[in-house]
Amino acid sequence: MYLTSINNFRAIAIIMIVMGHSFSFAGMTFQTWPEKFAGNLISGATTLFVFISGFLFFHVFYARFDYKNFLLGKFKNVAAPYLVLSVLPIIWSMTSGEPQKPFFNPAGPGVLDTWIVPYVKYVLTGGFATAYWYIPFIMLVFLMAPAHVAFIRLSTARQLGITAVLVVVAALVQRSHGNLNPVQHLIAFTPAYLFGITVAMNKEAVWARLAGKEWHLALLVAAFDAAEIATGHFSNYHKAPFAWGGLDLMLFQKLFMCLLLLQLLHRFEGRSSKTLSLVASTSFAIFFIHPGLLKLIHTIRDANGIRFDASWPVLLLATTGILAVAILIAVGVNIVLGKKSRYVIGYAGKAPGLLHAPSDLRPA
């Protein structure tokens, strides 16, 4: 069964991710309480992406799950474009002379220590570009697919119990410093993935139980957002895995946002938006392309001495422009390479008719 609501959910998630990564370009400083509140709602949208991934694991892959074919598909559609698109940014990071995190500094003068080890570190962490840390992490999630299959075969009560425990663990562990630890991210985001699986398995009951309760969910989202601000935090939580950093309130906010968006979008299950369908069908290409576009507009802005002072209109304009250009690039590459474009940019739609339903939202 094709779900328009999940298609739209995916589009909203990638829009929020691009907008969150555009904060710096627009000079957002988030000094006032309303600005912090709005910034917190936009930040942390990766959790939405992970929730959707878990939802689709059950909805699309579980019925005909084959571990070998599943991993092969993920390597072709996720790891391959990551490895292709990482080559130039990694070489640039290693040769440009721009300051890099000490983790990537050469350990010695030889070829191994100067080139090979740093290159491998960049590949394993995604530390060479904004957002690319997600790929090493999500590949670990895909490797754990047999555990997720075992999770699906448990009772709902056990699923909820395991997820609840892991949510607490994730809220304590949080994201890694500099987004350089895929294993820490596996701990931090697995509950969202399992939550997506559980909701997908019980979607009809969830929709029925939460019908008319959107305001309750919105209040919970707002409450955790406000609580984060009140405790002196803003945006995502990052720390060493075993250091004390309080509870990651952003995680709770985004899990309730998942339910809120799921419920709101389900109201319009029978309707489709050409714009959202276009964004959703190219969402993974947008993910891969937007860091490079951000780097480009940052360079242009800095070269011309332009600075923006916490400009929301500039943020909206930058987000819209990046999305539009990324989609155009995805379409162009797809026209040139055809189906092989999925190995380069993670997208292989039907190039002039982009408004088809993405195949990964249909049961296999």
Short mmCIF file of N, CA and C in Angstrom, two decimals, residues 71 77 109 240 337:
data_model
loop_
_atom_site.label_atom_id
_atom_site.label_comp_id
_atom_site.label_asym_id
_atom_site.label_seq_id
_atom_site.Cartn_x
_atom_site.Cartn_y
_atom_site.Cartn_z
N LEU A 71 21.26 -5.74 1.89
CA LEU A 71 22.54 -5.04 2.01
C LEU A 71 23.08 -4.63 0.64
N ASN A 77 22.57 1.91 -3.40
CA ASN A 77 21.78 3.14 -3.34
C ASN A 77 22.26 4.14 -2.31
N PRO A 109 55.01 11.01 8.63
CA PRO A 109 55.37 11.53 7.32
C PRO A 109 55.14 10.57 6.14
N ALA A 240 30.91 13.54 24.79
CA ALA A 240 31.56 12.24 24.82
C ALA A 240 30.56 11.21 25.32
N LEU A 337 22.70 10.11 -17.03
CA LEU A 337 23.17 8.78 -16.66
C LEU A 337 22.07 7.72 -16.60
#
